[in-house]
Short mmCIF file of C-alpha atoms in Angstrom, two decimals:
data_model
loop_
_atom_site.label_atom_id
_atom_site.label_comp_id
_atom_site.label_asym_id
_atom_site.label_seq_id
_atom_site.Cartn_x
_atom_site.Cartn_y
_atom_site.Cartn_z
CA UNK A 1 0.00 0.00 0.00
CA UNK A 2 1.48 3.33 -1.03
CA UNK A 3 -0.31 5.61 1.38
CA UNK A 4 -3.01 5.47 4.00
CA UNK A 5 -6.37 4.94 2.29
CA UNK A 6 -8.01 8.29 1.68
CA UNK A 7 -11.59 9.09 0.80
CA UNK A 8 -10.86 11.60 -1.94
CA UNK A 9 -8.28 11.94 -4.69
CA UNK A 10 -7.28 14.59 -7.20
CA UNK A 11 -5.70 12.91 -10.20
CA UNK A 12 -5.00 13.20 -13.92
CA UNK A 13 -6.27 10.63 -16.40
CA UNK A 14 -4.65 10.29 -19.83
CA UNK A 15 -6.25 8.56 -22.79
CA UNK A 16 -5.08 8.11 -26.37
CA UNK A 17 -7.40 6.09 -28.58
CA UNK A 18 -6.80 4.15 -31.78
CA UNK A 19 -8.64 6.77 -33.85
CA UNK A 20 -5.73 9.17 -33.10
CA UNK A 21 -8.01 12.11 -32.38
CA UNK A 22 -5.45 13.35 -29.87
CA UNK A 23 -4.44 13.01 -26.23
CA UNK A 24 -7.32 13.45 -23.79
CA UNK A 25 -6.30 14.89 -20.42
CA UNK A 26 -8.75 15.07 -17.52
CA UNK A 27 -8.06 16.43 -14.04
CA UNK A 28 -10.66 14.85 -11.79
CA UNK A 29 -11.76 14.71 -8.19
CA UNK A 30 -12.87 11.22 -7.13
CA UNK A 31 -14.28 10.49 -3.71
CA UNK A 32 -16.01 7.68 -1.84
CA UNK A 33 -18.73 8.15 0.77
CA UNK A 34 -20.62 5.28 2.39
CA UNK A 35 -19.27 2.91 -0.26
CA UNK A 36 -20.47 5.04 -3.19
CA UNK A 37 -18.03 6.67 -5.59
CA UNK A 38 -18.59 10.10 -7.13
CA UNK A 39 -16.59 12.24 -9.52
CA UNK A 40 -16.21 15.77 -10.84
CA UNK A 41 -14.11 17.28 -13.60
CA UNK A 42 -11.73 20.07 -12.59
CA UNK A 43 -10.17 20.70 -16.00
CA UNK A 44 -10.11 18.92 -19.36
CA UNK A 45 -8.21 19.32 -22.60
CA UNK A 46 -7.55 17.42 -25.83
CA UNK A 47 -4.09 17.90 -27.33
CA UNK A 48 -4.23 17.28 -31.05
CA UNK A 49 -1.35 15.24 -32.44
CA UNK A 50 1.05 16.97 -34.80
CA UNK A 51 1.43 15.41 -38.24
CA UNK A 52 4.77 13.96 -37.12
CA UNK A 53 3.37 12.38 -33.96
CA UNK A 54 0.41 10.99 -35.85
CA UNK A 55 2.79 9.48 -38.41
CA UNK A 56 4.97 7.92 -35.71
CA UNK A 57 2.01 6.46 -33.84
CA UNK A 58 0.55 5.02 -37.04
CA UNK A 59 3.80 3.32 -38.02
CA UNK A 60 4.75 2.14 -34.49
CA UNK A 61 2.99 -1.18 -35.10
CA UNK A 62 5.49 -1.90 -37.88
CA UNK A 63 8.63 -0.71 -36.00
CA UNK A 64 11.55 -2.92 -35.01
CA UNK A 65 12.42 -3.48 -31.36
CA UNK A 66 14.93 -0.66 -30.84
CA UNK A 67 12.77 1.83 -32.72
CA UNK A 68 9.76 0.90 -30.61
CA UNK A 69 11.58 1.22 -27.30
CA UNK A 70 13.00 4.60 -28.27
CA UNK A 71 9.52 5.74 -29.25
CA UNK A 72 8.20 4.39 -25.93
CA UNK A 73 10.56 6.73 -24.07
CA UNK A 74 10.05 9.67 -26.43
CA UNK A 75 6.27 9.41 -26.29
CA UNK A 76 6.40 9.11 -22.49
CA UNK A 77 8.46 12.31 -22.39
CA UNK A 78 5.93 14.05 -24.67
CA UNK A 79 3.05 12.88 -22.44
CA UNK A 80 4.82 14.23 -19.39
CA UNK A 81 5.42 17.57 -21.09
CA UNK A 82 1.74 17.87 -22.07
CA UNK A 83 0.62 17.15 -18.51
CA UNK A 84 3.11 19.64 -17.06
CA UNK A 85 1.82 22.34 -19.40
CA UNK A 86 -1.81 21.38 -18.65
CA UNK A 87 -1.21 21.75 -14.90
CA UNK A 88 0.58 25.12 -15.05
CA UNK A 89 -2.44 27.12 -13.85
CA UNK A 90 -3.86 24.41 -11.55
CA UNK A 91 -3.73 25.13 -7.83
CA UNK A 92 -4.89 21.70 -6.63
CA UNK A 93 -2.30 19.21 -5.43
CA UNK A 94 -2.32 16.25 -7.82
CA UNK A 95 -2.02 12.86 -6.14
CA UNK A 96 -0.97 10.97 -9.26
CA UNK A 97 -1.27 10.57 -13.03
CA UNK A 98 -2.96 7.49 -14.53
CA UNK A 99 -1.98 6.87 -18.15
CA UNK A 100 -3.66 4.46 -20.56
CA UNK A 101 -0.84 4.84 -23.06
CA UNK A 102 -1.33 4.22 -26.78
CA UNK A 103 -2.13 0.66 -27.82
CA UNK A 104 0.41 -0.76 -30.25
CA UNK A 105 0.00 -4.53 -29.84
CA UNK A 106 -3.09 -6.28 -28.58
CA UNK A 107 -2.80 -10.05 -28.98
CA UNK A 108 -4.24 -11.58 -25.80
CA UNK A 109 -4.40 -15.01 -27.43
CA UNK A 110 -0.57 -14.87 -27.48
CA UNK A 111 -0.43 -13.22 -24.03
CA UNK A 112 1.19 -10.27 -25.81
CA UNK A 113 0.38 -6.57 -25.55
CA UNK A 114 2.13 -3.23 -25.50
CA UNK A 115 1.00 0.23 -24.43
CA UNK A 116 3.28 2.96 -25.75
CA UNK A 117 4.26 5.76 -23.36
CA UNK A 118 6.79 5.07 -20.60
CA UNK A 119 5.16 5.77 -17.23
CA UNK A 120 8.57 6.21 -15.62
CA UNK A 121 9.36 8.99 -18.05
CA UNK A 122 6.01 10.69 -17.36
CA UNK A 123 6.82 10.62 -13.64
CA UNK A 124 10.36 11.90 -14.22
CA UNK A 125 9.19 14.82 -16.39
CA UNK A 126 6.28 15.88 -14.18
CA UNK A 127 7.60 14.99 -10.74
CA UNK A 128 4.23 13.32 -10.06
CA UNK A 129 3.68 9.66 -9.19
CA UNK A 130 2.44 7.93 -12.35
CA UNK A 131 0.51 4.69 -12.86
CA UNK A 132 0.71 3.06 -16.28
CA UNK A 133 0.38 -0.28 -18.10
CA UNK A 134 -3.04 -1.30 -16.80
CA UNK A 135 -3.43 -4.26 -19.20
CA UNK A 136 -0.41 -6.51 -18.76
CA UNK A 137 -1.19 -8.25 -15.46
CA UNK A 138 -4.65 -9.24 -16.65
CA UNK A 139 -3.19 -10.65 -19.87
CA UNK A 140 -0.65 -12.60 -17.82
CA UNK A 141 -3.65 -14.14 -16.05
CA UNK A 142 -4.91 -15.10 -19.55
CA UNK A 143 -7.47 -12.32 -19.73
CA UNK A 144 -8.21 -10.08 -22.68
CA UNK A 145 -6.67 -7.07 -20.93
CA UNK A 146 -9.66 -5.16 -22.31
CA UNK A 147 -12.02 -3.52 -22.07
CA UNK A 148 -10.91 -1.90 -18.80
CA UNK A 149 -13.52 0.86 -18.61
CA UNK A 150 -16.39 -1.41 -17.38
CA UNK A 151 -15.06 -1.36 -13.80
CA UNK A 152 -15.62 2.40 -13.86
CA UNK A 153 -19.00 1.90 -15.54
CA UNK A 154 -20.04 -0.35 -12.67
CA UNK A 155 -18.85 1.89 -9.86
CA UNK A 156 -19.57 5.34 -11.35
CA UNK A 157 -22.43 4.82 -13.85
CA UNK A 158 -24.44 1.92 -12.48
CA UNK A 159 -27.82 3.60 -13.11
CA UNK A 160 -27.63 2.66 -16.81
CA UNK A 161 -28.57 -0.67 -18.37
CA UNK A 162 -25.43 -0.48 -20.49
CA UNK A 163 -22.57 1.90 -21.22
CA UNK A 164 -21.19 2.24 -24.74
CA UNK A 165 -18.00 3.96 -25.86
CA UNK A 166 -17.77 4.93 -29.52
CA UNK A 167 -14.11 5.43 -30.38
CA UNK A 168 -11.73 3.80 -32.82
CA UNK A 169 -13.39 0.62 -31.57
CA UNK A 170 -16.75 0.45 -29.85
CA UNK A 171 -17.15 -1.40 -26.58
CA UNK A 172 -20.05 -2.00 -24.24
CA UNK A 173 -20.52 -3.12 -20.65
CA UNK A 174 -23.72 -4.46 -19.12
CA UNK A 175 -24.81 -5.95 -15.82
CA UNK A 176 -25.99 -9.53 -16.29
CA UNK A 177 -26.96 -11.80 -13.40
CA UNK A 178 -25.29 -9.36 -10.99
CA UNK A 179 -21.98 -9.64 -12.86
CA UNK A 180 -20.45 -6.96 -15.04
CA UNK A 181 -19.64 -8.28 -18.51
CA UNK A 182 -18.17 -6.37 -21.43
CA UNK A 183 -16.78 -6.77 -24.91
CA UNK A 184 -15.60 -4.89 -27.97
CA UNK A 185 -18.48 -4.68 -30.44
CA UNK A 186 -16.73 -3.65 -33.67
CA UNK A 187 -14.33 -1.17 -35.21
CA UNK A 188 -15.96 2.24 -35.73
CA UNK A 189 -13.89 5.42 -36.20
CA UNK A 190 -10.78 3.33 -36.92
CA UNK A 191 -12.42 2.41 -40.25
CA UNK A 192 -14.63 5.44 -40.92
CA UNK A 193 -11.69 7.85 -40.52
CA UNK A 194 -9.58 5.90 -43.00
CA UNK A 195 -12.40 5.86 -45.54
CA UNK A 196 -12.90 9.62 -45.15
CA UNK A 197 -9.16 10.15 -45.62
CA UNK A 198 -9.46 8.67 -49.11
CA UNK A 199 -11.47 11.79 -49.98
CA UNK A 200 -8.98 14.19 -48.37
CA UNK A 201 -10.98 14.62 -45.15
CA UNK A 202 -9.52 13.89 -41.71
CA UNK A 203 -12.72 12.16 -40.60
CA UNK A 204 -16.32 11.75 -41.77
CA UNK A 205 -17.84 14.78 -40.06
CA UNK A 206 -21.45 14.08 -39.07
CA UNK A 207 -21.49 11.12 -41.44
CA UNK A 208 -21.50 13.29 -44.57
CA UNK A 209 -19.66 10.68 -46.65
CA UNK A 210 -21.88 7.84 -45.52
CA UNK A 211 -25.07 9.83 -46.14
CA UNK A 212 -24.19 10.13 -49.86
CA UNK A 213 -23.76 6.43 -50.50
CA UNK A 214 -25.79 3.32 -51.14
CA UNK A 215 -25.46 0.01 -49.31
CA UNK A 216 -23.47 -2.67 -51.15
CA UNK A 217 -25.47 -5.75 -50.14
CA UNK A 218 -22.76 -8.34 -50.79
CA UNK A 219 -20.17 -6.36 -48.80
CA UNK A 220 -22.61 -5.91 -45.93
CA UNK A 221 -23.26 -9.64 -45.81
CA UNK A 222 -19.55 -10.48 -45.77
CA UNK A 223 -18.87 -7.97 -42.99
CA UNK A 224 -21.77 -9.19 -40.86
CA UNK A 225 -20.60 -12.79 -41.22
CA UNK A 226 -17.06 -12.22 -39.89
CA UNK A 227 -16.19 -14.89 -37.33
CA UNK A 228 -15.55 -12.43 -34.48
CA UNK A 229 -19.23 -11.50 -34.31
CA UNK A 230 -20.19 -15.10 -33.63
CA UNK A 231 -17.95 -15.30 -30.54
CA UNK A 232 -19.33 -14.72 -27.05
CA UNK A 233 -17.90 -12.32 -24.46
CA UNK A 234 -15.30 -11.79 -23.19
CA UNK A 235 -13.71 -10.76 -26.47
CA UNK A 236 -11.72 -7.77 -27.68
CA UNK A 237 -10.39 -6.24 -30.87
CA UNK A 238 -7.19 -4.57 -32.01
CA UNK A 239 -5.40 -3.36 -35.11
CA UNK A 240 -4.17 -6.91 -35.74
CA UNK A 241 -7.74 -8.12 -36.32
CA UNK A 242 -8.55 -5.16 -38.55
CA UNK A 243 -5.51 -5.76 -40.75
CA UNK A 244 -5.99 -9.52 -40.98
CA UNK A 245 -9.78 -9.93 -41.11
CA UNK A 246 -11.56 -6.66 -41.86
CA UNK A 247 -9.58 -4.69 -44.44
CA UNK A 248 -9.21 -7.66 -46.82
CA UNK A 249 -13.01 -7.83 -47.05
CA UNK A 250 -13.39 -4.09 -47.59
CA UNK A 251 -10.56 -4.04 -50.14
CA UNK A 252 -12.41 -6.53 -52.33
CA UNK A 253 -14.59 -3.53 -53.19
CA UNK A 254 -11.75 -1.07 -53.80
CA UNK A 255 -13.19 -0.13 -57.20
CA UNK A 256 -16.57 0.83 -55.72
CA UNK A 257 -17.27 4.48 -54.82
CA UNK A 258 -15.90 5.23 -51.37
CA UNK A 259 -19.22 6.75 -50.29
CA UNK A 260 -20.92 3.40 -50.98
CA UNK A 261 -18.28 1.56 -48.95
CA UNK A 262 -18.75 4.06 -46.10
CA UNK A 263 -22.55 3.78 -46.24
CA UNK A 264 -22.24 0.00 -46.11
CA UNK A 265 -19.89 0.17 -43.14
CA UNK A 266 -22.30 2.44 -41.26
CA UNK A 267 -25.05 -0.10 -41.87
CA UNK A 268 -22.74 -2.87 -40.69
CA UNK A 269 -21.95 -1.05 -37.43
CA UNK A 270 -25.62 -0.36 -36.72
CA UNK A 271 -26.53 -3.98 -37.51
CA UNK A 272 -23.90 -5.45 -35.18
CA UNK A 273 -24.89 -3.00 -32.44
CA UNK A 274 -28.56 -4.00 -32.69
CA UNK A 275 -27.62 -7.69 -32.63
CA UNK A 276 -25.56 -7.27 -29.46
CA UNK A 277 -27.61 -4.73 -27.49
CA UNK A 278 -31.17 -5.76 -28.36
CA UNK A 279 -30.46 -9.13 -26.77
CA UNK A 280 -30.65 -7.37 -23.38
CA UNK A 281 -33.62 -6.00 -21.48
CA UNK A 282 -34.80 -2.63 -22.71
CA UNK A 283 -33.44 0.31 -20.73
CA UNK A 284 -31.25 3.39 -20.76
CA UNK A 285 -27.90 3.10 -22.58
CA UNK A 286 -25.22 5.74 -21.98
CA UNK A 287 -23.28 6.67 -25.14
CA UNK A 288 -19.92 8.45 -24.94
CA UNK A 289 -16.84 8.82 -27.13
CA UNK A 290 -16.07 10.73 -30.29
CA UNK A 291 -18.54 8.75 -32.38
CA UNK A 292 -21.44 10.34 -30.46
CA UNK A 293 -20.74 13.54 -32.39
CA UNK A 294 -21.56 11.72 -35.64
CA UNK A 295 -25.25 12.50 -36.08
CA UNK A 296 -25.72 10.04 -38.93
CA UNK A 297 -24.35 7.14 -36.89
CA UNK A 298 -26.52 8.06 -33.90
CA UNK A 299 -29.61 8.30 -36.15
CA UNK A 300 -28.97 4.75 -37.37
CA UNK A 301 -28.68 3.56 -33.77
CA UNK A 302 -31.97 5.24 -32.87
CA UNK A 303 -33.64 3.40 -35.74
CA UNK A 304 -32.29 -0.04 -34.86
CA UNK A 305 -31.90 -0.13 -31.07
CA UNK A 306 -34.76 -0.96 -28.71
CA UNK A 307 -33.21 1.12 -25.93
CA UNK A 308 -33.37 4.75 -24.87
CA UNK A 309 -30.12 6.39 -25.95
CA UNK A 310 -28.70 8.72 -23.29
CA UNK A 311 -26.35 11.42 -24.58
CA UNK A 312 -24.63 13.24 -21.69
CA UNK A 313 -22.90 16.62 -21.60
CA UNK A 314 -19.95 17.17 -23.92
CA UNK A 315 -17.37 16.85 -21.16
CA UNK A 316 -18.49 13.33 -20.35
CA UNK A 317 -18.82 12.43 -24.05
CA UNK A 318 -15.23 13.46 -24.69
CA UNK A 319 -13.48 12.59 -21.43
CA UNK A 320 -15.25 9.60 -19.87
CA UNK A 321 -12.40 7.23 -20.73
CA UNK A 322 -9.76 9.59 -19.32
CA UNK A 323 -11.91 9.95 -16.19
CA UNK A 324 -12.19 6.19 -15.79
CA UNK A 325 -8.47 5.65 -16.20
CA UNK A 326 -7.97 8.18 -13.41
CA UNK A 327 -10.44 6.08 -11.41
CA UNK A 328 -8.62 2.83 -12.24
CA UNK A 329 -5.51 4.59 -10.93
CA UNK A 330 -7.34 5.37 -7.69
CA UNK A 331 -8.23 1.70 -7.25
CA UNK A 332 -4.63 0.69 -7.96
CA UNK A 333 -3.41 3.35 -5.53
CA UNK A 334 -5.72 1.89 -2.86
CA UNK A 335 -4.66 -1.70 -3.59
CA UNK A 336 -8.15 -2.68 -4.79
CA UNK A 337 -8.96 -4.84 -7.81
CA UNK A 338 -9.43 -2.80 -10.98
CA UNK A 339 -9.50 -5.66 -13.52
CA UNK A 340 -12.41 -8.07 -13.19
CA UNK A 341 -12.27 -11.57 -14.59
CA UNK A 342 -16.00 -11.40 -15.40
CA UNK A 343 -15.11 -8.68 -17.91
CA UNK A 344 -11.80 -9.92 -19.33
CA UNK A 345 -12.02 -13.69 -18.92
CA UNK A 346 -8.85 -13.83 -16.81
CA UNK A 347 -8.29 -16.61 -14.31
CA UNK A 348 -8.71 -14.14 -11.43
CA UNK A 349 -9.44 -10.52 -10.60
CA UNK A 350 -6.37 -8.32 -10.24
CA UNK A 351 -5.07 -4.95 -9.08
CA UNK A 352 -3.28 -3.89 -12.23
CA UNK A 353 -1.00 -1.00 -13.17
CA UNK A 354 2.68 -0.22 -12.68
CA UNK A 355 3.32 2.52 -10.11
CA UNK A 356 6.22 4.89 -10.66
CA UNK A 357 6.48 6.70 -7.34
CA UNK A 358 8.39 9.98 -7.04
#
């Protein structure tokens, strides 16, 4: 145990998603009273990646060992610098930083994973205790190491039937038979952004590209029939799956108009969502993540889902994952389990995260 167990914490959560929208930074207050956790945001910011950082993060998956380890240190230094700048005008004493890192490898079937962004370097640059690498211990216990957010869903957002995050990949957590279960549903912005980039756009703003197209029925059928969607939870996705299973199917239609491919992919996402979520009792579903800002995608969900879609304030839409990684850091700081085997399929629950104390 690092310190005596407190009832309140002021901490920074860092999140970088596969869609490469930027680094989300959230300074949060988290407190527990009579066994119930509550939170508030103190300050939030998204730092957009420069073209050079975006290029390096995109190619990191293909780097050799020495290149990757150098990038691990360099990116950790950059994270620390961004946090230091973010905290310049903050008067509150920060207890620690909790960093998700940037996912480079996610192969739980091989017990292999890697989150870029050296936590030791973050601590050295900021002078603030840093907790990083929240996935590895769970994967060592033969879990998926993901999704990790459902623990926060359960302890901070338990009023909802389900909680959905729409990022590069979409994941969901639900309470079933008094156990929290979760899984990655499908790739969302990871694909839609790349399709939009074929037209010179950074992303498909409000679904404009998809709105113009027509569904390609044969492509839709092939996408819906991918083996992953037949698996039961726990299950998770990564770039490896996209490169091996998803892009080859999409690339069969490389000569089709990109707007038709995009429209088909939107239909695919909405179809898989309805298959997964409509199997559960009707209720309120909390939607957060960058994909919530895509009005076309949300309209398709409203058409196909039997649930009431809850869209919170913009701060929670944009920074819920950063908030929850701060919360996972609190649990690690307190020596409490923050990875649940019911979610990841590991052989046991664990208190995961490497602490770099300064």
